CSV table of C-alpha atoms and ligand atoms in Angstrom, one decimal:
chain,number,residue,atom,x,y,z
A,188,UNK,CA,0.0,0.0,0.0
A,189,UNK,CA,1.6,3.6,-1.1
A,190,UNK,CA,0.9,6.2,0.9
A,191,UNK,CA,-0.1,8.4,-1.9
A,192,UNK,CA,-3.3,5.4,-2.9
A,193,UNK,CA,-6.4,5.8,-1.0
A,194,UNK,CA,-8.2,2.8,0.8
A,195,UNK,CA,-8.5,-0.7,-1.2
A,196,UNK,CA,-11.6,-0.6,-3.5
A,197,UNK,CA,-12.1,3.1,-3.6
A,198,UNK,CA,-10.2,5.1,-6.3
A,199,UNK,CA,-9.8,8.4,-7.7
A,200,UNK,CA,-11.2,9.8,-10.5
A,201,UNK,CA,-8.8,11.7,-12.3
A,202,UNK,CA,-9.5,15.0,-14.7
A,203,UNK,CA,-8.8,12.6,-17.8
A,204,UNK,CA,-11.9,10.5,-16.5
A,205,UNK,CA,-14.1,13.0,-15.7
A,206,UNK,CA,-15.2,13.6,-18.9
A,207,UNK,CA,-16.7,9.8,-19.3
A,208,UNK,CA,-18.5,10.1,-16.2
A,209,UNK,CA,-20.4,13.5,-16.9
A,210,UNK,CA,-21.0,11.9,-20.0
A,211,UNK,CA,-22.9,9.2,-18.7
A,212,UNK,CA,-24.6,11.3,-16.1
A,213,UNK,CA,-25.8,13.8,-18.8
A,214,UNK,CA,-27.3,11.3,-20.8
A,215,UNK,CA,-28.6,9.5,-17.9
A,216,UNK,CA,-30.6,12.6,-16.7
A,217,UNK,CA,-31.8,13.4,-21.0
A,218,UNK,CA,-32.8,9.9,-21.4
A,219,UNK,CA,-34.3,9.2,-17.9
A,220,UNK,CA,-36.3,13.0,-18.3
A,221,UNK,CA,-37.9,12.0,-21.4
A,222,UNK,CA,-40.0,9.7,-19.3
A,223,UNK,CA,-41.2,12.1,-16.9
A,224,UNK,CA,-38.3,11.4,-14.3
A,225,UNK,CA,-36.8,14.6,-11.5
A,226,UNK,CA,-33.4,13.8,-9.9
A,227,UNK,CA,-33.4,13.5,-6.2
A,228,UNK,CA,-30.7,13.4,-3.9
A,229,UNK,CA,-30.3,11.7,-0.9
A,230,UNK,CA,-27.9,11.3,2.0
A,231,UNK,CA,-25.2,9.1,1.9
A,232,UNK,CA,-25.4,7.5,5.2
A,233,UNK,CA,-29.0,6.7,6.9
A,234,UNK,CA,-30.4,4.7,9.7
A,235,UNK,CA,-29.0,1.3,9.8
A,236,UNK,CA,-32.7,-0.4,10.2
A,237,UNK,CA,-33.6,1.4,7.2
A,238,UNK,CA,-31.2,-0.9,5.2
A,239,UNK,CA,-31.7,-4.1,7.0
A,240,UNK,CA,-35.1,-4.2,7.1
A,241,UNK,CA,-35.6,-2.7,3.3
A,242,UNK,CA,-33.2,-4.6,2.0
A,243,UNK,CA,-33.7,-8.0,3.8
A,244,UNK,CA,-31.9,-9.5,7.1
A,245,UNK,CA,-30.9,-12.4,5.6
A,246,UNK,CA,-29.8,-10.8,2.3
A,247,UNK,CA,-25.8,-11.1,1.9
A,248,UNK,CA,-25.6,-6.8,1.3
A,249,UNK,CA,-27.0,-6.5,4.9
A,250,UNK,CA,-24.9,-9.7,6.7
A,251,UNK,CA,-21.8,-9.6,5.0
A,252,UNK,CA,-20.9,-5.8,3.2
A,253,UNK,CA,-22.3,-2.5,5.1
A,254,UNK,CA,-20.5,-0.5,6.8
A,255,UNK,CA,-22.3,0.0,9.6
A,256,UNK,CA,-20.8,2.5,12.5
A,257,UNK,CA,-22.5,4.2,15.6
A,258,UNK,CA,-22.1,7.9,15.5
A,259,UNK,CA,-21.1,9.9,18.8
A,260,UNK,CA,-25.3,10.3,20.0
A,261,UNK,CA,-24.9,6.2,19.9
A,262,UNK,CA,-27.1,5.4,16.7
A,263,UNK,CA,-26.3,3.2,14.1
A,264,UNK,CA,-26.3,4.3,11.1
A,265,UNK,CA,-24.4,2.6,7.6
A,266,UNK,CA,-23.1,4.2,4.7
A,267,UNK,CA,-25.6,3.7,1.7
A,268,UNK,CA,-25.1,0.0,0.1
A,269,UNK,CA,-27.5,1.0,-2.7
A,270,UNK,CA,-30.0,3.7,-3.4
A,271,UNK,CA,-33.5,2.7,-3.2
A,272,UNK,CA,-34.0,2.3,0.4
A,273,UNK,CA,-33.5,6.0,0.7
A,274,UNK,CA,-35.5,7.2,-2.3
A,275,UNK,CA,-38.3,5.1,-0.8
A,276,UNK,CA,-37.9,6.5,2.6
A,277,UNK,CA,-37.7,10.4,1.4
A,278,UNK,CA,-40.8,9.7,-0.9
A,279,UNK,CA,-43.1,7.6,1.6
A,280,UNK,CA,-45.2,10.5,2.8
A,281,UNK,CA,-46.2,11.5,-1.3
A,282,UNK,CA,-46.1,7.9,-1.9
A,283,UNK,CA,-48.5,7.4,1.0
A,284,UNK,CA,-50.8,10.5,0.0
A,285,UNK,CA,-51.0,9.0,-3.1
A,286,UNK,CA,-48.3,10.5,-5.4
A,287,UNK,CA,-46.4,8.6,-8.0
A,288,UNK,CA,-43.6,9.7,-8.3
A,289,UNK,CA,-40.8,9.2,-10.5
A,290,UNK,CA,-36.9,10.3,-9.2
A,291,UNK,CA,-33.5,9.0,-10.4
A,292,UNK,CA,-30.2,9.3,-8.6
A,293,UNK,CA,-26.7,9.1,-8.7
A,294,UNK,CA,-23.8,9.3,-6.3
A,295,UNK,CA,-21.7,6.8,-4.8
A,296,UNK,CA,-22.8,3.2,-2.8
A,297,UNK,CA,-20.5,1.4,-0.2
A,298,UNK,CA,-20.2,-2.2,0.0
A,299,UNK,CA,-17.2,-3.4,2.0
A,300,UNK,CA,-17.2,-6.3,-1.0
A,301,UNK,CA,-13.5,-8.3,-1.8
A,302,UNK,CA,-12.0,-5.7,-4.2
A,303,UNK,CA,-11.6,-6.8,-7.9
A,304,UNK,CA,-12.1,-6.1,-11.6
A,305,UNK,CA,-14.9,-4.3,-11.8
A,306,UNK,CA,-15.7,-4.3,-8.0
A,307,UNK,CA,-15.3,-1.8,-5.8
A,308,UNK,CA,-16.2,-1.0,-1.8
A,309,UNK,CA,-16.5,2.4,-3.0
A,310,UNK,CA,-18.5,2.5,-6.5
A,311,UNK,CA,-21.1,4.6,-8.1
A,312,UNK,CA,-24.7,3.8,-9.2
A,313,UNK,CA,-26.9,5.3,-11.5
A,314,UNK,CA,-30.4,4.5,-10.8
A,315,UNK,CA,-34.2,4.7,-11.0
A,316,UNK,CA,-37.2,4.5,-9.0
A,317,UNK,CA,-40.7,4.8,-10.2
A,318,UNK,CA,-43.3,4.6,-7.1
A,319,UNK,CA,-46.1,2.9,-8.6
A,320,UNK,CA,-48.7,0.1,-7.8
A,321,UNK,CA,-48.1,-3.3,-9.5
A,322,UNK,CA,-48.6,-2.6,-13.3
A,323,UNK,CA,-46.5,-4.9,-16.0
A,324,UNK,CA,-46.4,-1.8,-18.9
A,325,UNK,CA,-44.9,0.2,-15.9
A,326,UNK,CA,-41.8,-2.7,-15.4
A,327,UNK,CA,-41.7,-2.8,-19.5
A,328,UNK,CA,-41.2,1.0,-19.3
A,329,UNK,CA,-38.5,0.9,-16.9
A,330,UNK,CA,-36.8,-1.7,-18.8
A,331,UNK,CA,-37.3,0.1,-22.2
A,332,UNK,CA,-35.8,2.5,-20.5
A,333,UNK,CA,-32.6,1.5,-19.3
A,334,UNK,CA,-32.0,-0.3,-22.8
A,335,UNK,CA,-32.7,3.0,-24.1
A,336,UNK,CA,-30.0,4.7,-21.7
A,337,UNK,CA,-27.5,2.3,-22.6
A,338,UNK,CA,-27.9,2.0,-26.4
A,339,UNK,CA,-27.6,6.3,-26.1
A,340,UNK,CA,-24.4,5.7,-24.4
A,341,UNK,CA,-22.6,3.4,-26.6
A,342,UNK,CA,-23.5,0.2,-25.3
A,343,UNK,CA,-24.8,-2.6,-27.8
A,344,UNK,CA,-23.0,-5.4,-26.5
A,345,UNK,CA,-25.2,-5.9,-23.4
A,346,UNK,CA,-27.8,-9.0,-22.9
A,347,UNK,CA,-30.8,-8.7,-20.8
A,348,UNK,CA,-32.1,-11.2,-18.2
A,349,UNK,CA,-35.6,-11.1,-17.1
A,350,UNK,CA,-37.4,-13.2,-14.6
A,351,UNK,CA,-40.4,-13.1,-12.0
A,352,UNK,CA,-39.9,-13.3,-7.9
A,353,UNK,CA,-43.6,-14.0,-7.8
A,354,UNK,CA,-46.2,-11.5,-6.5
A,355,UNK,CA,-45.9,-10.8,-2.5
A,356,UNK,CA,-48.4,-13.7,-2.1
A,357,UNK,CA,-46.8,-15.7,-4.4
A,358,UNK,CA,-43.7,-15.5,-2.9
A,359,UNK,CA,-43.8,-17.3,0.3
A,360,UNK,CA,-45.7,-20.2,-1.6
A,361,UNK,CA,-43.2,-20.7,-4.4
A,362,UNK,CA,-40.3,-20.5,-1.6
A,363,UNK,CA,-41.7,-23.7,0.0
A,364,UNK,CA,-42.3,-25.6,-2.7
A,365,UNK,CA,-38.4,-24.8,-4.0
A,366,UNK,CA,-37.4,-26.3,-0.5
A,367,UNK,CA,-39.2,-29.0,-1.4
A,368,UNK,CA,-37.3,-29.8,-4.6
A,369,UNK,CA,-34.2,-29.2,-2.9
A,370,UNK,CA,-34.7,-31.6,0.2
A,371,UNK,CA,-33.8,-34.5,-1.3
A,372,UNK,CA,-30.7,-32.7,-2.7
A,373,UNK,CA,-28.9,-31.3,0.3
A,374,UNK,CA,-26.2,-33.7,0.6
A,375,UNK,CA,-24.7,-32.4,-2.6
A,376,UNK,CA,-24.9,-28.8,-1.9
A,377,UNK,CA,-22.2,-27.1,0.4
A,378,UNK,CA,-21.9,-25.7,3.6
A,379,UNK,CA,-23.1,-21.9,2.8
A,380,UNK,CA,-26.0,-23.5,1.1
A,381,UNK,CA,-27.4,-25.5,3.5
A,382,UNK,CA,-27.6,-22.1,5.5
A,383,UNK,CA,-29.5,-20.4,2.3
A,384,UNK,CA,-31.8,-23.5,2.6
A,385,UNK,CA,-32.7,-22.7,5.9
A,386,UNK,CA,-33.0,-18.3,5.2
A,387,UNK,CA,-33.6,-18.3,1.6
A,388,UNK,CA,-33.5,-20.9,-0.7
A,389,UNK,CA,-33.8,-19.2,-3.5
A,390,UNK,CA,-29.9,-17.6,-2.4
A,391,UNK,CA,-29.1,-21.2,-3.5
A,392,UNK,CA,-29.3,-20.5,-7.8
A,393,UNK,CA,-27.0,-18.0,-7.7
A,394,UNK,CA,-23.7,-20.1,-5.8
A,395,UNK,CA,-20.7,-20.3,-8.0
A,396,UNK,CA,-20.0,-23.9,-6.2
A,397,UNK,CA,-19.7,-26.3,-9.2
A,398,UNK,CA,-21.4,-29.1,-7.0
A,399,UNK,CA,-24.7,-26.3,-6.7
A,400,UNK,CA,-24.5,-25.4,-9.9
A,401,UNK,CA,-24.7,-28.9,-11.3
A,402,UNK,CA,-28.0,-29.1,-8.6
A,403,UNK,CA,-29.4,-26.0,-9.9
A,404,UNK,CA,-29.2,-26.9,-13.3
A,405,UNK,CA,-30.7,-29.9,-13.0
A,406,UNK,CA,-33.8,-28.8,-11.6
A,407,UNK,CA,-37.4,-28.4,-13.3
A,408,UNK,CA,-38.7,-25.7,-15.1
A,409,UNK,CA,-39.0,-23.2,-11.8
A,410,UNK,CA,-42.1,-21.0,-13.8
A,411,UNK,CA,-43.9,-23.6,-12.7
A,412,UNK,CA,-43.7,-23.0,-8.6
A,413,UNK,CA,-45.7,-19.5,-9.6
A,414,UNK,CA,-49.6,-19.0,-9.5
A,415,UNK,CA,-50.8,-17.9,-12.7
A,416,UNK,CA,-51.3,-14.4,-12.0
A,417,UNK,CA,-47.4,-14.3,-11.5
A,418,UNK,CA,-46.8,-15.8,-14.5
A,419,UNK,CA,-49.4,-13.9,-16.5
A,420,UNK,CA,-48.4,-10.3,-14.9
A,421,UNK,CA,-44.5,-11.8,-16.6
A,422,UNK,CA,-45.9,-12.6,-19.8
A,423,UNK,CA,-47.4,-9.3,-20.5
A,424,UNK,CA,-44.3,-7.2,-19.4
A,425,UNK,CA,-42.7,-9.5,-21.7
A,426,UNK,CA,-44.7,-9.4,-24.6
A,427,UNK,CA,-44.8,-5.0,-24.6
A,428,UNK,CA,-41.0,-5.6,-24.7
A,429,UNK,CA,-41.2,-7.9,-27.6
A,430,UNK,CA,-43.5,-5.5,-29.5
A,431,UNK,CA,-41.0,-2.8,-28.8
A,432,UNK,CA,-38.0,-5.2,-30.3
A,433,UNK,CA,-36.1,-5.0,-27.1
A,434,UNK,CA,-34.0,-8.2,-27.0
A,435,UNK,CA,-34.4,-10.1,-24.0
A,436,UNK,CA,-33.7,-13.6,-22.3
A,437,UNK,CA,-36.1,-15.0,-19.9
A,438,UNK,CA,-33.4,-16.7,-17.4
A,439,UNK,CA,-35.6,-18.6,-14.5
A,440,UNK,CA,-32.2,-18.3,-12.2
A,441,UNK,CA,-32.4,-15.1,-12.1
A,442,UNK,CA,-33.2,-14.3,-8.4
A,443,UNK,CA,-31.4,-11.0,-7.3
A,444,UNK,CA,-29.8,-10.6,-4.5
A,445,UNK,CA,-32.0,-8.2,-2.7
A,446,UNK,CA,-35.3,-8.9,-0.6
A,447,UNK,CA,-37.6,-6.3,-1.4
A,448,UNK,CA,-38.2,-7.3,-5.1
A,449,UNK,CA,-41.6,-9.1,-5.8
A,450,UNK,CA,-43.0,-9.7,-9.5
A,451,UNK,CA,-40.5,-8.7,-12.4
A,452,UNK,CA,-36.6,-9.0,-11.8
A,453,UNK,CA,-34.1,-7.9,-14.4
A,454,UNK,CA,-30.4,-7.7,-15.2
A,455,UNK,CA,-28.1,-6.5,-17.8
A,456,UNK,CA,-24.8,-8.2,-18.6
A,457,UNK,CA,-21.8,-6.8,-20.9
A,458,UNK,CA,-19.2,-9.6,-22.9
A,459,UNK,CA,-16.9,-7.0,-22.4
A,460,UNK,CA,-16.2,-6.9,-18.3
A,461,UNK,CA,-14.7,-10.1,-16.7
A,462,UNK,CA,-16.3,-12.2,-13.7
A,463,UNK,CA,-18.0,-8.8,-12.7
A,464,UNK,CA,-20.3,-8.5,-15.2
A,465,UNK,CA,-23.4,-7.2,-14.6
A,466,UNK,CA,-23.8,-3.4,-15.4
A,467,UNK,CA,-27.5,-2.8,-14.6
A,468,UNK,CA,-29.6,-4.8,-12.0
A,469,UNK,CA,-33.3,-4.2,-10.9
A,470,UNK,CA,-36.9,-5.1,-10.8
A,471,UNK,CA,-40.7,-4.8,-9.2
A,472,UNK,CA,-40.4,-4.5,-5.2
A,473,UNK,CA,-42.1,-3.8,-2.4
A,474,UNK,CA,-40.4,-1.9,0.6
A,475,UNK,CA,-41.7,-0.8,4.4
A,476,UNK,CA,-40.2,2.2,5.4
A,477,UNK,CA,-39.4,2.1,9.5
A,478,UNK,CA,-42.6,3.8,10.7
A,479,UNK,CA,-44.6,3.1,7.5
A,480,UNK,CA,-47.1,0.7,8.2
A,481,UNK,CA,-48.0,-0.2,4.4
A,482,UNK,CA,-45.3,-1.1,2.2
A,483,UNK,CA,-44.5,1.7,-0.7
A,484,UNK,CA,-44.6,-0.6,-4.6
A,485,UNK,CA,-42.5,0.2,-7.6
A,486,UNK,CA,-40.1,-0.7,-9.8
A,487,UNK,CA,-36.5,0.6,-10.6
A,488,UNK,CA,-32.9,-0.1,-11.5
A,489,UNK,CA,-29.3,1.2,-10.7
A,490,UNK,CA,-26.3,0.7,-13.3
A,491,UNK,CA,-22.6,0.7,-12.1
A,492,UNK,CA,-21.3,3.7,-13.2
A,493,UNK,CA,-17.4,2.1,-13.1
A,494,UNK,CA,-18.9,-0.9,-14.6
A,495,UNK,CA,-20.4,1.2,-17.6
A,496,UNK,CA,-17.4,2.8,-18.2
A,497,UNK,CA,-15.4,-0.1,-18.6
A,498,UNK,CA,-18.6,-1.6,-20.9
A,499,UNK,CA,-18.2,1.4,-23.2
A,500,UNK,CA,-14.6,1.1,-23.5
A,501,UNK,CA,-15.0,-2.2,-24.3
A,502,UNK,CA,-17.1,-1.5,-27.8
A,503,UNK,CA,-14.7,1.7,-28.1
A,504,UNK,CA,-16.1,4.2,-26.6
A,505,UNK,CA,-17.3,6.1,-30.0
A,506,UNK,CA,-19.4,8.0,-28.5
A,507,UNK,CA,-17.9,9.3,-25.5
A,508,UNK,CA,-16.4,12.4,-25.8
A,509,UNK,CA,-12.5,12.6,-24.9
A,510,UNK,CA,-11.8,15.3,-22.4
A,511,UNK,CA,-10.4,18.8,-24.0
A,512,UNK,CA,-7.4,20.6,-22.6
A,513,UNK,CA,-7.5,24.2,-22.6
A,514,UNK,CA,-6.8,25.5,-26.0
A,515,UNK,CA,-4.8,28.8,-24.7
A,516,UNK,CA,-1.5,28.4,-23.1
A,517,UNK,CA,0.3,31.6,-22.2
A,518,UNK,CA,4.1,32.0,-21.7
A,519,UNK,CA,5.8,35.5,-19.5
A,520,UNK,CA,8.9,36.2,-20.0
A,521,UNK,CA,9.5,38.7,-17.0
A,522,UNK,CA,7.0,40.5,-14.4
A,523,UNK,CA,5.8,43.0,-16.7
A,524,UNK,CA,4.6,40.3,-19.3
A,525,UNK,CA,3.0,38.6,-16.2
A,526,UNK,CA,0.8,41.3,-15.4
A,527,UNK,CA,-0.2,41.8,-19.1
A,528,UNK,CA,-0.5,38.3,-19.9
A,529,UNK,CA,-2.9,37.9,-16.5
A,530,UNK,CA,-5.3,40.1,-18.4
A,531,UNK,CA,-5.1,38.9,-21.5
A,532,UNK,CA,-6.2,35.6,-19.6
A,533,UNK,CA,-9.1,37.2,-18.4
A,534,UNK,CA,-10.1,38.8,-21.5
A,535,UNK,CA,-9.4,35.2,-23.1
A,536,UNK,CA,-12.1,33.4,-20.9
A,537,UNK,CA,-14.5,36.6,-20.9
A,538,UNK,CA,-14.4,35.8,-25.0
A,539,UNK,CA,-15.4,32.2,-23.6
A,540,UNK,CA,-12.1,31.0,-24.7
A,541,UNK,CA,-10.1,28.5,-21.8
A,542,UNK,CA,-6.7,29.5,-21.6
A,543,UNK,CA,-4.0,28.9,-19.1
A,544,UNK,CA,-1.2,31.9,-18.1
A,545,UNK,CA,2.1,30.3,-16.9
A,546,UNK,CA,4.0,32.5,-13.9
A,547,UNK,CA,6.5,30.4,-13.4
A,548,UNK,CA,9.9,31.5,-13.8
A,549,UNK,CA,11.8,29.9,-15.7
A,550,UNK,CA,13.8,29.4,-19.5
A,551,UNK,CA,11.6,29.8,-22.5
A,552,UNK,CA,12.7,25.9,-23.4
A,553,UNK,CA,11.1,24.3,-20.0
A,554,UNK,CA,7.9,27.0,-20.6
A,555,UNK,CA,7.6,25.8,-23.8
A,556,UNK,CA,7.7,21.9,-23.1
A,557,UNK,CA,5.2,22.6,-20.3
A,558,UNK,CA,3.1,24.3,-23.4
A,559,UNK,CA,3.8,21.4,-25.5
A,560,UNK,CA,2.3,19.3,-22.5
A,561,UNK,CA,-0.6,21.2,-21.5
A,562,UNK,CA,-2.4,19.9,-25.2
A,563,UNK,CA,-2.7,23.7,-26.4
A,564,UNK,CA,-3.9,24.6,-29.4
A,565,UNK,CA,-2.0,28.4,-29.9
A,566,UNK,CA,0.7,29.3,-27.1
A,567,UNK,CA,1.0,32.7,-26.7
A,568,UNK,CA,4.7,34.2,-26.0
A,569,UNK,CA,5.6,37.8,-24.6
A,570,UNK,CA,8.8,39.3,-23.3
A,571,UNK,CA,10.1,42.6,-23.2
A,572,UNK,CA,11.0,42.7,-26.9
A,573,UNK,CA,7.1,42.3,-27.8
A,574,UNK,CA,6.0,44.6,-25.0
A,575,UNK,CA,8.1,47.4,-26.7
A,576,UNK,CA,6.5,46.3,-30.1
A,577,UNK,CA,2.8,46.3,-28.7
A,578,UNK,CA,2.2,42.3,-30.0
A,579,UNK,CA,2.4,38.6,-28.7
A,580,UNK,CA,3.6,35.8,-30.8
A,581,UNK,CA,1.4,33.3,-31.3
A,582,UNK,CA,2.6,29.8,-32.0
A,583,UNK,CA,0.2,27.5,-33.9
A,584,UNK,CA,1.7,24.2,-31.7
A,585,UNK,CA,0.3,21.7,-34.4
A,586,UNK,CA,2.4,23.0,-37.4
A,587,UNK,CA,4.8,24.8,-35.5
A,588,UNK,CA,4.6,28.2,-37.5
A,589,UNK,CA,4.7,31.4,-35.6
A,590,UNK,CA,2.9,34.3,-35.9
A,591,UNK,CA,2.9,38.3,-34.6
A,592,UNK,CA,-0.4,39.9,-33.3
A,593,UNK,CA,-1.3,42.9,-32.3
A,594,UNK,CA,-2.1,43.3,-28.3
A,595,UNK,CA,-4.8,45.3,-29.1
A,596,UNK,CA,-7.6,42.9,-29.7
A,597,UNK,CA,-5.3,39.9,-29.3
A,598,UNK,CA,-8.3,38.2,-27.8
A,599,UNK,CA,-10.5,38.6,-30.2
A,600,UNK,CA,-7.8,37.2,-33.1
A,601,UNK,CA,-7.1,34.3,-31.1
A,602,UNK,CA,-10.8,33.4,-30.6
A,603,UNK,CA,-11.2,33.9,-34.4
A,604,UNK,CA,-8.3,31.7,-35.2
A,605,UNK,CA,-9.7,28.8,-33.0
A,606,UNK,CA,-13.2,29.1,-35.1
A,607,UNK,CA,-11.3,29.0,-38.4
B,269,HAM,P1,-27.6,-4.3,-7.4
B,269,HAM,O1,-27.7,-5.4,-8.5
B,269,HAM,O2,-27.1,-4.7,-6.1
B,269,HAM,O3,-29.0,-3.6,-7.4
B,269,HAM,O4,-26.6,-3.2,-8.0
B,269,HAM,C1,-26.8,-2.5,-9.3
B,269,HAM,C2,-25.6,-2.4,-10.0
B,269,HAM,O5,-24.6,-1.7,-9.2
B,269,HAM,C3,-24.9,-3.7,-10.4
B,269,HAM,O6,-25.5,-4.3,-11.6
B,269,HAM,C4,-23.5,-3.3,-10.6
B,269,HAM,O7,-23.3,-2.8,-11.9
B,269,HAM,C5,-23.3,-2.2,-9.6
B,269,HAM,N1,-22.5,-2.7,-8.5
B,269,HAM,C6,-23.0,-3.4,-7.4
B,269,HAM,N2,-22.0,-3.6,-6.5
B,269,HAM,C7,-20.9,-3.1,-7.0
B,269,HAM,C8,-19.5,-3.1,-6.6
B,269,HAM,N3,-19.2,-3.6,-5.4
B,269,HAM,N4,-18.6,-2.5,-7.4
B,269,HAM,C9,-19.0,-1.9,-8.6
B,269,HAM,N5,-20.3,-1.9,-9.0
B,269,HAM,C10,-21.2,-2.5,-8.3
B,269,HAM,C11,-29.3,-2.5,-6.5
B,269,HAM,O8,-28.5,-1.9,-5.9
B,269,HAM,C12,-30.7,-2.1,-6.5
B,269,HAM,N6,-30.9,-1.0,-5.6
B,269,HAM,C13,-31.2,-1.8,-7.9
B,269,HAM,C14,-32.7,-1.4,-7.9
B,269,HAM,C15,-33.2,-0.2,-8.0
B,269,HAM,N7,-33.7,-2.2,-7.8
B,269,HAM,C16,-34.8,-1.5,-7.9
B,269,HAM,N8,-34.5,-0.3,-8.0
């Protein structure tokens, strides 16, 4: 560990990033306004209960990955795993007064995860949340949606996975029958699984042990454990999709690793990212808020920013812009070019031109290599010689020719040289 890198599985995003990230959060907040959705912004760290009991007790984010700390007044309270326990908690009273609301988000999540490719303790989402009562066009919309989002950022490359948790009734029901298929098949499965059998069996499709995997695969069609009115709600949401020619793949494993999710589930995966590769997760859910006493319904999604990024990159990032260095870069040669160079700055960026004025002291070679660095377009030179003359030089740094101009109105030429 350096003592210059911050903590594992958080990283810095440099100036040469930034660019992809606003990029995706522009687009993100076009796309996601199009459908009638307002950013909201929550805080980063909330109530401890109001994870564990939204997101599930027994889920692996709530035993294994918050960071969960008690503050000096001796509450709990954990840094933000994921975003939609919060959005449903700051929305509960309109939700509960009947509103409908729709909000996305962004900012970063914390999940004290094993760092790898693609997986961070420290990592940004993306997401979604649309408070609304069960309705399969509603879970087609959201989908359509983040397909939408992604194809407007670049991404083709991604497959989408769509399954059904069941209805909140449904649920329970299709659980125990599940355990029933499993019973006879617990010697095989391992240690961590024979704990999912006994909190949630369903935990069991998604181990990466070969032994459960061989289980899982062998089981029957699991459609089958759900009434008809779960099944029927899936159909429809998938059939609006079809109509819409939004590639899917109805996966039956798909379980999510979340509690609060009743009714459609969905994931995105890229070919592009290693083991990590799931950019977008989400799906239909039901949460309580602490102090609610009905549950608040919707449906929503989050993407991984970091994750996004690296999908993009993968199918060359054509469409997202590369970052632009300022296109001014201005060399003094003594005090008095300083003080005349610091204006022509000013009147530079008041043209809405970026430019950058050098004070250092030191030989024209080393200001010029630092020009040469900074990714100018013109670098603007002035000692005492041009001073007496009343001009700048003006060196064009992709050709290399070199040109006088007048001080008077040297903003104004250099602006017009960049349009040319
Ligand atoms: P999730 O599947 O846990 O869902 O996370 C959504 C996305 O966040 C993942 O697909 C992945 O791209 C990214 N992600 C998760 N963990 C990490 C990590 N440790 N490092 C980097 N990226 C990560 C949720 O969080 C739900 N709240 C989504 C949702 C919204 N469901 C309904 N509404």
């Amino acid at each position: 560990m350096g003592i210059f890198n911050p903590p594992p599985g958080t990283e810095d995003i440099l100036p040469g990033e930034v660019a992809s990230w606003q990029f995706i959060e522009k687009n993100a907040g076009d796309v996601f306004s199009l459908y009638g959705y307002a950013e909201l912004r929550t805080p980063v760290f909330e109530y401890t209960e109001l994870f564990s009991k939204g997101i599930g007790e027994q889920t692996e984010v709530v035993q294994k990955v918050m960071y969960t700390f008690e503050d000096r007044g001796g509450r709990s309270l954990t840094l933000r795993p994921e975003g939609t326990a919060g959005i449903i908690r700051a929305l509960a009273d309109t939700a509960q007064q009947g509103g409908s609301p729709r909000v996305f988000y962004l900012g970063p999540m914390f999940r004290g995860e094993r760092p790898a490719a693609g997986r961070k303790r420290q990592f940004h989402q993306i997401g979604v949340e649309n408070i609304s009562a069960p309705s399969p066009e509603l879970d087609a919309e959201c989908i359509a949606m983040l397909m939408h989002f992604l194809e407007r950022i670049g991404i083709a490359k991604a497959s989408l996975k769509i399954n059904t948790r069941g209805d909140a009734a449904d649920r329970a029901n299709a659980g125990a029958k599940l355990r029933e298929i499993l019973l006879g098949k617990l010697d095989t499965l391992c240690e961590e699984c024979h704990r999912r059998y006994e909190r949630n069996a369903w935990r069991i499709l998604d181990c990466k042990n070969p032994a459960c995997c061989q289980v899982v695969s062998s089981l029957p069609p699991l459609d089958a454990l759900f009434s008809e009115t779960s099944r029927s709600y899936l159909s429809r949401c998938l059939d609006i999709l079809s109509k819409q020619g939004v590639a899917f793949e109805k996966d039956q494993r798909l379980v999510r690793g979340l509690d609060y999710y009743a009714h459609t589930v969905f994931e995105v995966v890229h070919s592009g990212l290693g083991a990590q590769n799931a950019i977008a997760g989400g799906g239909r859910y039901e949460i309580v808020p602490p102090g609610a006493k009905n549950p608040v319904p919707g449906v929503g999604f989050a993407c991984g920013v970091e994750r996004l990024i690296m999908a993009a990159k993968s199918e060359g990032a054509g469409a997202i812009p590369t970052p632009r260095s300022a296109p001014v870069f201005i060399v003094s040669i003594g005090d008095q070019a300083k003080t005349l160079n610091f204006s022509l700055a000013q009147s530079l960026r008041a043209a809405g031109v970026a430019a950058v004025a050098d004070f250092e002291d030191r030989s024209m070679k080393s200001a010029m290599r630092a020009a040469g660095k900074s990714g100018a377009i013109f670098t603007v030179i002035r000692g005492d010689n041009e001073i007496q003359r009343g001009c700048v030089v003006l060196k064009n740094m992709q050709d290399g020719s070199q040109a006088e101009i007048q001080t008077d109105g040297a903003a104004a030429e250099i602006a017009a040289r960049l349009k040319a």
